[in-house]
Amino acid sequence: MAKNKLKRFAEMETLPNVFQPGYVELYRHDYIYKGKWNAEVFHNNHPIVLEIGCGKGEYTVELGKLYPEKNFIGIDIKGARMWKGAKTALETGMDNVVFIRMYAEMLASAFAPGEISEIWITFPDPQMAKARKRLTGTRFLNLYKQIITPGAWIHLKTDSPFLYAYTTALIQANHLKADICTDNLYASGLNDTILNIKTFYEKQWLSRGKNIKYIRFTLNNTGLLEEPDIEIERDDYHSEARHMVHKDLNQ
């Protein structure tokens, strides 16, 4: 497994659809492509959609197939996982999909205001002990506001009851607009091709009888967001299920 990881890390350096800015390039600096992703990377003016915590890149790649008139960027810090999506996009000739290996905390250094038209967050760690690390928490939502267009949709798919309850409460506390909010996506009657894309993790959770939750919402343009003042029961998300499938992540 370690040997495969090293091989993939080495190959990532050579893939033209993968960008790996160093920490210094993003810390207190603007990345060279900030505000220039369309002009210098995609060579068009199509809307850019961002998947945060893209893992193996399944959603990024499948969205790119469905919408060739849009550009897609998957970001994650774990390169060995991202390698699969990058290779798939490259081998199938997709010129509207790229990947960035970076921390989500540095989004404002990589993208200009209004550069991102839509955000997907698919099966993130709910970070039940640390609100600052939740990708739908106020810290990150306030970051997203710096790079998205007004009214941009933010999508969350999760199997975690905790993260679903937390995000729903945050939306209500801050009077945000949510046009879809379901705790059982595949029993909701929503007929949307995008929502039927299933990641590696999602297939695992469905096979274990977990319900998939989905929220689509937008952010207000002004004012900092506030955390919801509620207690939320923790769930078993940590679980052995993730430990059991971890060995498959590099296959």
Coordinates of C-alpha atoms in Angstrom, one line a residue:
M1 CA 0.0 0.0 0.0
A2 CA 2.8 2.4 1.0
K3 CA 4.6 1.6 -2.3
N4 CA 1.4 2.4 -4.3
K5 CA 1.0 5.7 -2.5
L6 CA 4.6 6.7 -3.3
K7 CA 4.1 5.8 -6.9
R8 CA 0.9 7.8 -7.2
F9 CA 2.4 10.8 -5.4
A10 CA 5.3 10.8 -7.9
E11 CA 2.8 10.5 -10.8
M12 CA 0.7 13.3 -9.5
E13 CA 3.7 15.6 -10.1
T14 CA 3.5 14.8 -13.8
L15 CA -0.3 15.1 -14.4
P16 CA -1.2 18.3 -16.3
N17 CA -4.7 18.4 -14.7
V18 CA -3.3 18.4 -11.1
F19 CA -2.0 21.5 -9.3
Q20 CA -0.1 21.2 -6.0
P21 CA 0.7 24.6 -4.7
G22 CA 3.2 24.7 -1.8
Y23 CA 2.1 26.0 1.6
V24 CA 4.2 29.2 1.1
E25 CA 2.5 29.8 -2.2
L26 CA -0.9 30.1 -0.5
Y27 CA 0.0 31.3 3.0
R28 CA -0.4 35.1 3.0
H29 CA 0.1 35.1 -0.8
D30 CA -2.2 34.8 -3.8
Y31 CA -1.7 31.7 -5.9
I32 CA -0.6 32.4 -9.5
Y33 CA -3.9 31.2 -10.9
K34 CA -6.2 33.2 -8.6
G35 CA -8.7 35.0 -10.8
K36 CA -7.2 33.3 -13.8
W37 CA -8.5 29.8 -13.7
N38 CA -10.8 30.4 -16.7
A39 CA -8.2 32.3 -18.8
E40 CA -5.1 30.3 -18.1
V41 CA -6.2 26.8 -17.1
F42 CA -9.6 26.1 -18.8
H43 CA -9.2 28.6 -21.7
N44 CA -12.9 29.5 -21.7
N45 CA -15.3 31.7 -19.7
H46 CA -17.6 28.8 -18.4
P47 CA -18.8 28.8 -14.8
I48 CA -16.5 27.1 -12.4
V49 CA -17.9 24.5 -9.9
L50 CA -15.8 23.5 -6.9
E51 CA -16.0 20.2 -5.0
I52 CA -14.4 20.6 -1.6
G53 CA -12.9 17.4 0.0
C54 CA -13.3 15.6 -3.3
G55 CA -11.6 12.3 -2.2
K56 CA -11.2 10.0 -5.2
G57 CA -12.8 12.7 -7.4
E58 CA -15.9 10.7 -8.4
Y59 CA -18.3 13.6 -8.1
T60 CA -15.9 16.0 -9.9
V61 CA -15.4 13.7 -12.8
E62 CA -19.1 12.7 -13.1
L63 CA -20.3 16.3 -12.9
G64 CA -17.8 17.1 -15.6
K65 CA -19.3 14.5 -17.9
L66 CA -22.8 15.7 -17.3
Y67 CA -22.0 19.4 -17.8
P68 CA -19.3 19.9 -20.5
E69 CA -20.4 23.6 -20.6
K70 CA -19.1 24.1 -17.1
N71 CA -15.6 23.8 -15.5
F72 CA -15.0 21.6 -12.4
I73 CA -12.3 21.8 -9.8
G74 CA -11.9 19.1 -7.1
I75 CA -9.8 20.0 -4.1
D76 CA -8.4 17.7 -1.3
I77 CA -5.2 17.4 0.7
K78 CA -4.9 13.7 0.2
G79 CA -3.2 13.1 -3.1
A80 CA -3.2 9.3 -3.2
R81 CA -7.0 9.4 -3.3
M82 CA -7.3 12.3 -5.8
W83 CA -5.0 10.5 -8.2
K84 CA -7.8 8.2 -9.4
G85 CA -10.1 11.1 -10.4
A86 CA -7.2 12.9 -12.1
K87 CA -6.2 9.9 -14.1
T88 CA -9.8 9.1 -15.1
A89 CA -10.3 12.7 -16.3
L90 CA -7.1 12.7 -18.2
E91 CA -7.5 9.3 -19.8
T92 CA -11.0 10.1 -21.0
G93 CA -9.9 13.4 -22.5
M94 CA -11.9 15.7 -20.2
D95 CA -10.6 19.3 -20.5
N96 CA -13.1 20.7 -18.1
V97 CA -11.9 18.9 -14.9
V98 CA -8.8 19.7 -12.8
F99 CA -7.7 19.0 -9.3
I100 CA -5.9 21.0 -6.6
R101 CA -4.1 19.4 -3.7
M102 CA -4.5 22.0 -1.0
Y103 CA -6.2 22.7 2.4
A104 CA -9.7 24.2 2.2
E105 CA -8.7 26.8 4.7
M106 CA -6.7 28.5 2.0
L107 CA -9.5 28.9 -0.6
A108 CA -9.3 32.7 -0.6
S109 CA -5.7 32.5 -1.6
A110 CA -6.5 30.3 -4.6
F111 CA -9.7 31.9 -5.9
A112 CA -10.8 35.5 -6.6
P113 CA -14.1 37.0 -5.4
G114 CA -17.0 35.7 -7.6
E115 CA -14.7 33.2 -9.3
I116 CA -16.7 30.1 -8.1
S117 CA -20.3 29.6 -9.3
E118 CA -21.3 26.6 -7.2
I119 CA -19.9 24.4 -4.4
W120 CA -20.3 20.7 -3.7
I121 CA -19.4 19.1 -0.3
T122 CA -19.8 15.4 -0.5
F123 CA -19.5 13.1 2.5
P124 CA -17.2 15.2 4.6
D125 CA -16.0 14.2 8.1
P126 CA -18.7 15.8 10.3
Q127 CA -16.1 16.9 12.9
M128 CA -18.5 16.4 15.8
A129 CA -15.9 17.6 18.3
K130 CA -14.7 20.7 16.4
A131 CA -17.1 23.1 14.8
R132 CA -14.2 25.1 13.2
K133 CA -13.3 22.1 11.1
R134 CA -16.8 21.4 9.8
L135 CA -17.0 22.2 6.1
T136 CA -20.6 23.5 6.6
G137 CA -19.6 25.5 9.7
T138 CA -19.5 29.2 9.9
R139 CA -15.7 29.4 9.5
F140 CA -15.8 27.7 6.1
L141 CA -19.1 29.3 5.0
N142 CA -17.6 32.7 5.6
L143 CA -14.7 31.6 3.5
Y144 CA -16.9 30.5 0.7
K145 CA -18.6 33.9 0.7
Q146 CA -15.3 35.4 -0.3
I147 CA -15.1 33.4 -3.6
I148 CA -18.6 32.6 -4.8
T149 CA -21.0 34.5 -7.0
P150 CA -24.1 36.0 -5.4
G151 CA -26.8 33.4 -4.9
A152 CA -24.4 30.5 -5.7
W153 CA -25.8 27.1 -4.6
I154 CA -23.9 25.1 -1.9
H155 CA -24.7 21.4 -1.9
L156 CA -24.2 19.0 1.0
K157 CA -24.5 15.2 0.7
T158 CA -23.9 13.3 3.9
D159 CA -24.7 10.1 5.7
S160 CA -24.1 11.8 9.1
P161 CA -27.3 12.6 11.1
F162 CA -25.2 15.0 13.2
L163 CA -23.9 17.0 10.3
Y164 CA -27.3 17.1 8.7
A165 CA -29.0 18.4 11.9
Y166 CA -26.1 20.9 12.5
T167 CA -26.3 22.3 9.0
T168 CA -30.1 22.5 9.0
A169 CA -29.9 24.4 12.4
L170 CA -27.2 26.8 11.1
I171 CA -29.3 27.6 8.0
Q172 CA -32.3 28.3 10.2
A173 CA -30.4 30.4 12.7
N174 CA -28.9 32.6 10.0
H175 CA -32.1 32.8 7.8
L176 CA -30.4 31.3 4.8
K177 CA -32.4 30.1 1.8
A178 CA -32.6 26.3 1.4
D179 CA -34.8 25.0 -1.4
I180 CA -34.0 21.3 -0.8
C181 CA -33.5 19.7 2.6
T182 CA -34.1 15.9 3.0
D183 CA -32.9 13.4 5.5
N184 CA -33.6 10.5 3.1
L185 CA -32.6 11.5 -0.4
Y186 CA -33.4 8.3 -2.3
A187 CA -36.9 8.1 -0.7
S188 CA -37.6 11.8 -1.3
G189 CA -38.9 11.5 -4.9
L190 CA -36.3 13.9 -6.2
N191 CA -35.5 13.0 -9.7
D192 CA -32.2 14.6 -10.4
T193 CA -29.4 12.9 -12.4
I194 CA -26.7 14.8 -10.4
L195 CA -28.0 13.4 -7.1
N196 CA -27.7 9.9 -8.3
I197 CA -24.0 10.1 -8.6
K198 CA -22.6 7.8 -5.9
T199 CA -19.2 8.1 -4.5
F200 CA -17.2 5.2 -3.2
Y201 CA -18.1 6.1 0.4
E202 CA -21.8 6.6 -0.5
K203 CA -22.0 3.1 -1.9
Q204 CA -20.5 1.7 1.3
W205 CA -23.0 3.6 3.5
L206 CA -26.0 2.6 1.4
S207 CA -24.9 -1.1 1.6
R208 CA -25.0 -0.7 5.4
G209 CA -28.5 0.7 5.4
K210 CA -27.7 4.3 6.1
N211 CA -29.9 7.1 4.7
I212 CA -28.3 9.7 2.6
K213 CA -29.1 13.3 3.5
Y214 CA -29.0 16.3 1.1
I215 CA -29.3 20.0 1.5
R216 CA -29.0 22.7 -1.2
F217 CA -28.8 26.3 0.1
T218 CA -27.4 29.7 -0.6
L219 CA -25.5 32.3 1.6
N220 CA -26.4 35.8 2.4
N221 CA -24.1 38.4 0.8
T222 CA -23.6 40.5 4.0
G223 CA -22.7 39.9 7.6
L224 CA -20.8 37.2 9.3
L225 CA -22.7 33.9 10.0
E226 CA -23.3 32.7 13.5
E227 CA -23.2 29.2 15.0
P228 CA -26.5 27.7 16.0
D229 CA -27.1 27.6 19.8
I230 CA -28.3 24.0 20.1
E231 CA -27.1 20.6 21.4
I232 CA -27.0 17.9 18.8
E233 CA -26.8 14.2 19.6
R234 CA -23.6 12.7 18.2
D235 CA -23.9 9.8 15.8
D236 CA -21.7 6.8 15.0
Y237 CA -20.1 8.3 11.9
H238 CA -16.5 7.7 13.1
S239 CA -17.1 4.2 12.7
E240 CA -15.6 1.0 11.9
A241 CA -17.2 1.2 8.5
R242 CA -14.6 3.8 7.5
H243 CA -11.8 1.8 9.0
M244 CA -12.9 -1.3 7.2
V245 CA -13.0 0.3 3.8
H246 CA -9.9 2.4 4.3
K247 CA -7.7 -0.4 2.8
D248 CA -9.7 0.0 -0.5
L249 CA -9.0 3.7 -1.0
N250 CA -5.7 3.1 -2.8
Q251 CA -7.1 0.4 -5.2

